[in-house]
CSV table of C-alpha atoms in Angstrom, one decimal:
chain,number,residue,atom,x,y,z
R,1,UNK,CA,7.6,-19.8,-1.2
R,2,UNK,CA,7.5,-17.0,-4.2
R,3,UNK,CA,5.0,-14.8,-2.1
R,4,UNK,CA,3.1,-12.5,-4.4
R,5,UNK,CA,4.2,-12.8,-7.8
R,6,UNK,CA,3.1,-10.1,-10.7
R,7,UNK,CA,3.5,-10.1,-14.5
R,8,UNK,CA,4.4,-8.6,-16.6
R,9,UNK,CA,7.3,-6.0,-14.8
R,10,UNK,CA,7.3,-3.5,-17.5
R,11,UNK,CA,5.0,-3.1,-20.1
R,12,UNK,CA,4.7,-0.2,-23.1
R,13,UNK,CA,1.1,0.6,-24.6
R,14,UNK,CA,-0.2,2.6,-26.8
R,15,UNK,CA,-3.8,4.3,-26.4
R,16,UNK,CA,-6.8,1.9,-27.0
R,17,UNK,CA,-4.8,-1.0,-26.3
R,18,UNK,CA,-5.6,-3.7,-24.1
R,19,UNK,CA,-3.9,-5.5,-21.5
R,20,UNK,CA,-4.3,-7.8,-18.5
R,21,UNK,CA,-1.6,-7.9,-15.2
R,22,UNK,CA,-1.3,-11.2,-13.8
R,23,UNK,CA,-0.9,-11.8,-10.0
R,24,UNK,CA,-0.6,-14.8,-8.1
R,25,UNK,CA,0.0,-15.4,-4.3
R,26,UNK,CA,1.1,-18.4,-2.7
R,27,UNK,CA,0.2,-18.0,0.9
R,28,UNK,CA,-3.5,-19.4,1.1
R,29,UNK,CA,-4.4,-15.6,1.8
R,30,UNK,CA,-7.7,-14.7,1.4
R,31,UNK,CA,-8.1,-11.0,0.4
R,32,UNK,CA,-6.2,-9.7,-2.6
R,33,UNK,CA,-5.7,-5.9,-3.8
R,34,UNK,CA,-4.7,-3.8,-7.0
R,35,UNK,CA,-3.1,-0.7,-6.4
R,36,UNK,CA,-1.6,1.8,-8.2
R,37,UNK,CA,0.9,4.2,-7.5
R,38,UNK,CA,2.0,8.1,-9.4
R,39,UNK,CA,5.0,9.9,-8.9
R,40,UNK,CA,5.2,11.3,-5.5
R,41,UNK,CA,1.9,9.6,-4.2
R,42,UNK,CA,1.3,6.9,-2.1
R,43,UNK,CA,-1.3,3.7,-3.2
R,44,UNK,CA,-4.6,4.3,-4.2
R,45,UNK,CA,-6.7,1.3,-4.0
R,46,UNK,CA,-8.2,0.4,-7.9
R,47,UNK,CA,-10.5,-2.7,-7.0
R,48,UNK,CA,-10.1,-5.3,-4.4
R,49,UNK,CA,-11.5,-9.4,-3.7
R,50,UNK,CA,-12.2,-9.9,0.4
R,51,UNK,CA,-12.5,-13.5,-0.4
R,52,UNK,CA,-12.2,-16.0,-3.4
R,53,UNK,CA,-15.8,-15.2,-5.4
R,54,UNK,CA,-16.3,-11.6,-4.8
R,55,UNK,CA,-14.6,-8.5,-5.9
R,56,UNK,CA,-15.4,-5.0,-5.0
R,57,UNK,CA,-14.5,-1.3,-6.6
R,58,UNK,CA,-12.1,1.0,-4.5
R,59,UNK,CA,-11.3,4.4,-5.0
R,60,UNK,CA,-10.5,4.9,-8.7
R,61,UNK,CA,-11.8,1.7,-10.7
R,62,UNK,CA,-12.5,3.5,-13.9
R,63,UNK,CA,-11.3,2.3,-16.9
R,64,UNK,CA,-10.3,-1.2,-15.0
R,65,UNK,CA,-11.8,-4.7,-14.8
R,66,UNK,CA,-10.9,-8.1,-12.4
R,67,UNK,CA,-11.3,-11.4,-11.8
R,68,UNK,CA,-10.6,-13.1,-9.1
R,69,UNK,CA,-9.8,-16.3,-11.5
R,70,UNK,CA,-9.5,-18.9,-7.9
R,71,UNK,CA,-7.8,-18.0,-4.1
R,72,UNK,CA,-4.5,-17.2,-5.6
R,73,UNK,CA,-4.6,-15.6,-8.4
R,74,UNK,CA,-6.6,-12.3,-9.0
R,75,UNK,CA,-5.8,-10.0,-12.7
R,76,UNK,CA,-6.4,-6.4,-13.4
R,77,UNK,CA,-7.4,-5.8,-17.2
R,78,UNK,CA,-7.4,-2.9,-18.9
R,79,UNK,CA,-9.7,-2.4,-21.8
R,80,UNK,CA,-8.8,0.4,-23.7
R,81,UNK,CA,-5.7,2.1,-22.3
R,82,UNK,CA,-5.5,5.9,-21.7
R,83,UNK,CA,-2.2,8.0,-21.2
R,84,UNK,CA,-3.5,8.7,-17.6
R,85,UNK,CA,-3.1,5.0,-16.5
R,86,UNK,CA,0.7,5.3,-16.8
R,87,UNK,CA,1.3,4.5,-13.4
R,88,UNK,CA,3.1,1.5,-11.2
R,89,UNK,CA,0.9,-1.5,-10.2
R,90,UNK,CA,0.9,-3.0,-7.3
R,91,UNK,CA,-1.0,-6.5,-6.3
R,92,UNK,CA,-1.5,-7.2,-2.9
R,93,UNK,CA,-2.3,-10.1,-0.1
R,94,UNK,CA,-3.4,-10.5,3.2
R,95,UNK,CA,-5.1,-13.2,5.3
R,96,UNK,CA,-8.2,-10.8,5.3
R,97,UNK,CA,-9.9,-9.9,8.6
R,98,UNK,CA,-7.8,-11.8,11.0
R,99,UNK,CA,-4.9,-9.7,9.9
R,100,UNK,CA,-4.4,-6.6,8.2
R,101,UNK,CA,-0.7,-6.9,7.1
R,102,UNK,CA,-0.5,-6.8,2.7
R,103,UNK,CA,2.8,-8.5,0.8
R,104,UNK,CA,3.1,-6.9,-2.2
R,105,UNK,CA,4.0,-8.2,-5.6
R,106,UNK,CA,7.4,-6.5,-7.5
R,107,UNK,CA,5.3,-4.3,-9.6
R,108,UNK,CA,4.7,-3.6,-13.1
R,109,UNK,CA,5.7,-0.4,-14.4
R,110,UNK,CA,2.8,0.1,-16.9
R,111,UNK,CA,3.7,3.3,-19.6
R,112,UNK,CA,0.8,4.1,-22.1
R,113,UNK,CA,1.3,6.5,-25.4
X,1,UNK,CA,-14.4,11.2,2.4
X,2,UNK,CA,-12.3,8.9,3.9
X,3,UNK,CA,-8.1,10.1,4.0
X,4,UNK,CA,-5.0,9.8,5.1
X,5,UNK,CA,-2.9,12.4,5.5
X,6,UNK,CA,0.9,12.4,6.4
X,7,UNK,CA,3.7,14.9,7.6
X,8,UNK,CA,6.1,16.2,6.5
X,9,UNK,CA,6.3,14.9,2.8
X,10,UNK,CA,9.9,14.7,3.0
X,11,UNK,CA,12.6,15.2,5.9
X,12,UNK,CA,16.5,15.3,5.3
X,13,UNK,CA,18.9,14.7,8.8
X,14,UNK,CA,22.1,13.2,9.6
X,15,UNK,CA,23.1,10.0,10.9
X,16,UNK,CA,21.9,9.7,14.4
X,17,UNK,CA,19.5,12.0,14.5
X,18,UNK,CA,16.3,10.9,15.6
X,19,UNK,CA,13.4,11.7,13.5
X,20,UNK,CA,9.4,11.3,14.3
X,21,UNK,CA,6.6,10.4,11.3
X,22,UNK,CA,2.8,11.5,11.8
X,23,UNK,CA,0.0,10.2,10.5
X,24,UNK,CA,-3.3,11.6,10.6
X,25,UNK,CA,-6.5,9.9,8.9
X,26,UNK,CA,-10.3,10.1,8.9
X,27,UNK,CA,-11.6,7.0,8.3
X,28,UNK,CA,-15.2,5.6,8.7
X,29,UNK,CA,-15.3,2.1,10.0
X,30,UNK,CA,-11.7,2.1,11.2
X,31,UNK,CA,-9.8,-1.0,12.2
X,32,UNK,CA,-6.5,-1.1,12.2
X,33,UNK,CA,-3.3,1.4,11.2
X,34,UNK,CA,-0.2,0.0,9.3
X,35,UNK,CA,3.0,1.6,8.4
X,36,UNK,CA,5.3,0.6,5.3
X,37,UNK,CA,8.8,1.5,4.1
X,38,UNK,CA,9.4,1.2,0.6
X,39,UNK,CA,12.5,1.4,-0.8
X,40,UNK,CA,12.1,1.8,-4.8
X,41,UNK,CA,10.6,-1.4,-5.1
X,42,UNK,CA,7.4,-2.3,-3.3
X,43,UNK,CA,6.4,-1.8,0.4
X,44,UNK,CA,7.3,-3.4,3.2
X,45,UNK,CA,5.4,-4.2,6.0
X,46,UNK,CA,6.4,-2.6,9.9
X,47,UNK,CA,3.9,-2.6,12.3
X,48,UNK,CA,0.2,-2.5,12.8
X,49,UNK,CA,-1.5,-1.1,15.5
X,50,UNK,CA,-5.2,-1.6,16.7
X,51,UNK,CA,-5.1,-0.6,19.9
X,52,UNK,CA,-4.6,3.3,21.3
X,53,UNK,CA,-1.9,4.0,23.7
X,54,UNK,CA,0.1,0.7,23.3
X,55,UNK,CA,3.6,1.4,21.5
X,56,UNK,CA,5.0,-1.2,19.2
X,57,UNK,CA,9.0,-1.3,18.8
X,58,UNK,CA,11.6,-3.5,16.5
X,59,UNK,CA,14.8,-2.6,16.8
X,60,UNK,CA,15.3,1.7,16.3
X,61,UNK,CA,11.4,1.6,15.2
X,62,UNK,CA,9.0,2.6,16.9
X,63,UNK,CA,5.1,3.0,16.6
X,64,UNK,CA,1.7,4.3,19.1
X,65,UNK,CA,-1.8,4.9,17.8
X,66,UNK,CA,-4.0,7.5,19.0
X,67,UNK,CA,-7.6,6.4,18.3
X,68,UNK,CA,-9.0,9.5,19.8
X,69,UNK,CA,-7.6,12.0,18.4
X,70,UNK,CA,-6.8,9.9,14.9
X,71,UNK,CA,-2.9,10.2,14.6
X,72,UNK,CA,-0.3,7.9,15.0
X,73,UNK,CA,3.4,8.2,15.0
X,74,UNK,CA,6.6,6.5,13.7
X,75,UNK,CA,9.5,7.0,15.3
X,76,UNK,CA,13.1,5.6,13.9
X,77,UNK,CA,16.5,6.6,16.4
X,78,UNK,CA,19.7,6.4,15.5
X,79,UNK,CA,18.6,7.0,12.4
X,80,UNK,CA,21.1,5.4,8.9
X,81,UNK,CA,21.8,6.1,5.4
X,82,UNK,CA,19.5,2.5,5.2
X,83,UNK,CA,16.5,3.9,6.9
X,84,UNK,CA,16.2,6.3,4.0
X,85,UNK,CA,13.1,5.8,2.1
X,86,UNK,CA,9.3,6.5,1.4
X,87,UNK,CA,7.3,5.6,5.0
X,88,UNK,CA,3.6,4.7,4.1
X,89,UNK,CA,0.5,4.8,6.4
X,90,UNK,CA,-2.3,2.7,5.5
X,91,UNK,CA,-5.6,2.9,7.5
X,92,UNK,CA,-7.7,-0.1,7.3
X,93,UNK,CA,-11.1,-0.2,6.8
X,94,UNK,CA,-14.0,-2.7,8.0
X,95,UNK,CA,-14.5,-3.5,4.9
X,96,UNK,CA,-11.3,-4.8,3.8
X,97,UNK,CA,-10.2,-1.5,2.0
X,98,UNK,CA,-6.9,0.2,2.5
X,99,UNK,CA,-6.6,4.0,2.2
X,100,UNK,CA,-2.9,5.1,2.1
X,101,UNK,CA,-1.6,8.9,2.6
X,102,UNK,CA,1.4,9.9,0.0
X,103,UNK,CA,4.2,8.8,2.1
X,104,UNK,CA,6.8,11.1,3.7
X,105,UNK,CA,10.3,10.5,1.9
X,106,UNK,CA,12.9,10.2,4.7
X,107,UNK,CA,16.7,10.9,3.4
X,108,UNK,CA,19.3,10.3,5.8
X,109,UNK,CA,22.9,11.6,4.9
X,110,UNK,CA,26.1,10.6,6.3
């Protein structure tokens, strides 16, 4: 049982690039979550999927796109990287409305020149 | 606007000291509180609380939720060099969002 799995764990861009972050989870979970996290901050949710089919903006989606591709899996793409997305990445699970509790992936540390 | 706010943003005692986290959030649609520790890598999950007044414990943790007056608490005794970390408060959201505050960074020294 892997849990949330993410990849890549580090990755160097440079601006304009493009990119897509991979996460899968393997606990039948429902909702699934991108997050990203700067220096001395806590999470701020980029887009989230309550359930396999839909997907929904949170509170800084700009420059990001997803897909949730089937229940477990669920990427973040980036289009044309800027220096201000350098940031860690967190994916996230949870059964959805009959619990609240999120596992987390390991990351990806994400740096963009 | 929907936040979370926590206090302090970072806290330095001593082994067995006993230290106490707040939370304080305005959140439309509320439905549930979580707290996190996260320890360099990514969070991990320590309680969630739905319901005012009723305290949740594991171990030298402990957690309450004040629905009226939108705080909760987290409060670790005993505390050791291995408590030290980032604590995270999530506030959950009908809608399946998640709004965190920044964390406060706990440093315990021996």
């Amino acid at each position: 049982n892997a849990g949330v799995t993410q990849t890549p764990k580090f990755q160097v861009l440079k601006t304009g690039q493009s990119m897509t972050l991979q996460c899968a989870q393997d606990m039948n979970h429902n909702s699934m979550y991108w997050y990203r996290q700067d220096p001395g901050m806590g999470l701020r949710l980029i887009y989230y999927s309550a359930s396999e089919g839909t997907t929904d903006k949170g509170e800084v989606p700009n420059g990001y796109n997803v897909s949730r591709l089937n229940k477990r899996e669920f990427s973040l793409r980036l289009e044309s990287a800027a220096p201000s997305q350098t940031s860690v990445y967190f994916c996230a699970s949870s059964e959805g409305p009959a619990s609240d509790t999120q596992y987390f992936g390991p990351g990806t540390r994400l740096t963009v020149l | 606007e929907d936040k979370v706010v926590q206090s302090p943003l970072s806290l330095v005692v001593h082994e067995g000291d006993t230290v106490t986290l707040n939370c304080s959030y305005e959140v439309t649609n509320f439905r549930s509180l979580l707290w996190y520790k996260q320890e360099k890598k990514a969070p991990t999950f320590l309680f969630m609380l739905t319901s005012s007044g009723i305290e949740k414990k594991s171990g030298r943790l402990s957690s309450i939720l004040d629905k009226k007056e939108l705080f909760s608490i987290l409060n670790i005794t005993a505390t050791q060099t291995g408590d030290s970390a980032v604590y995270l408060c999530a506030v959950g959201h009908n809608f399946n969002k998640f709004y965190f505050g920044s964390g406060t960074k706990l440093n315990v020294k021996p």
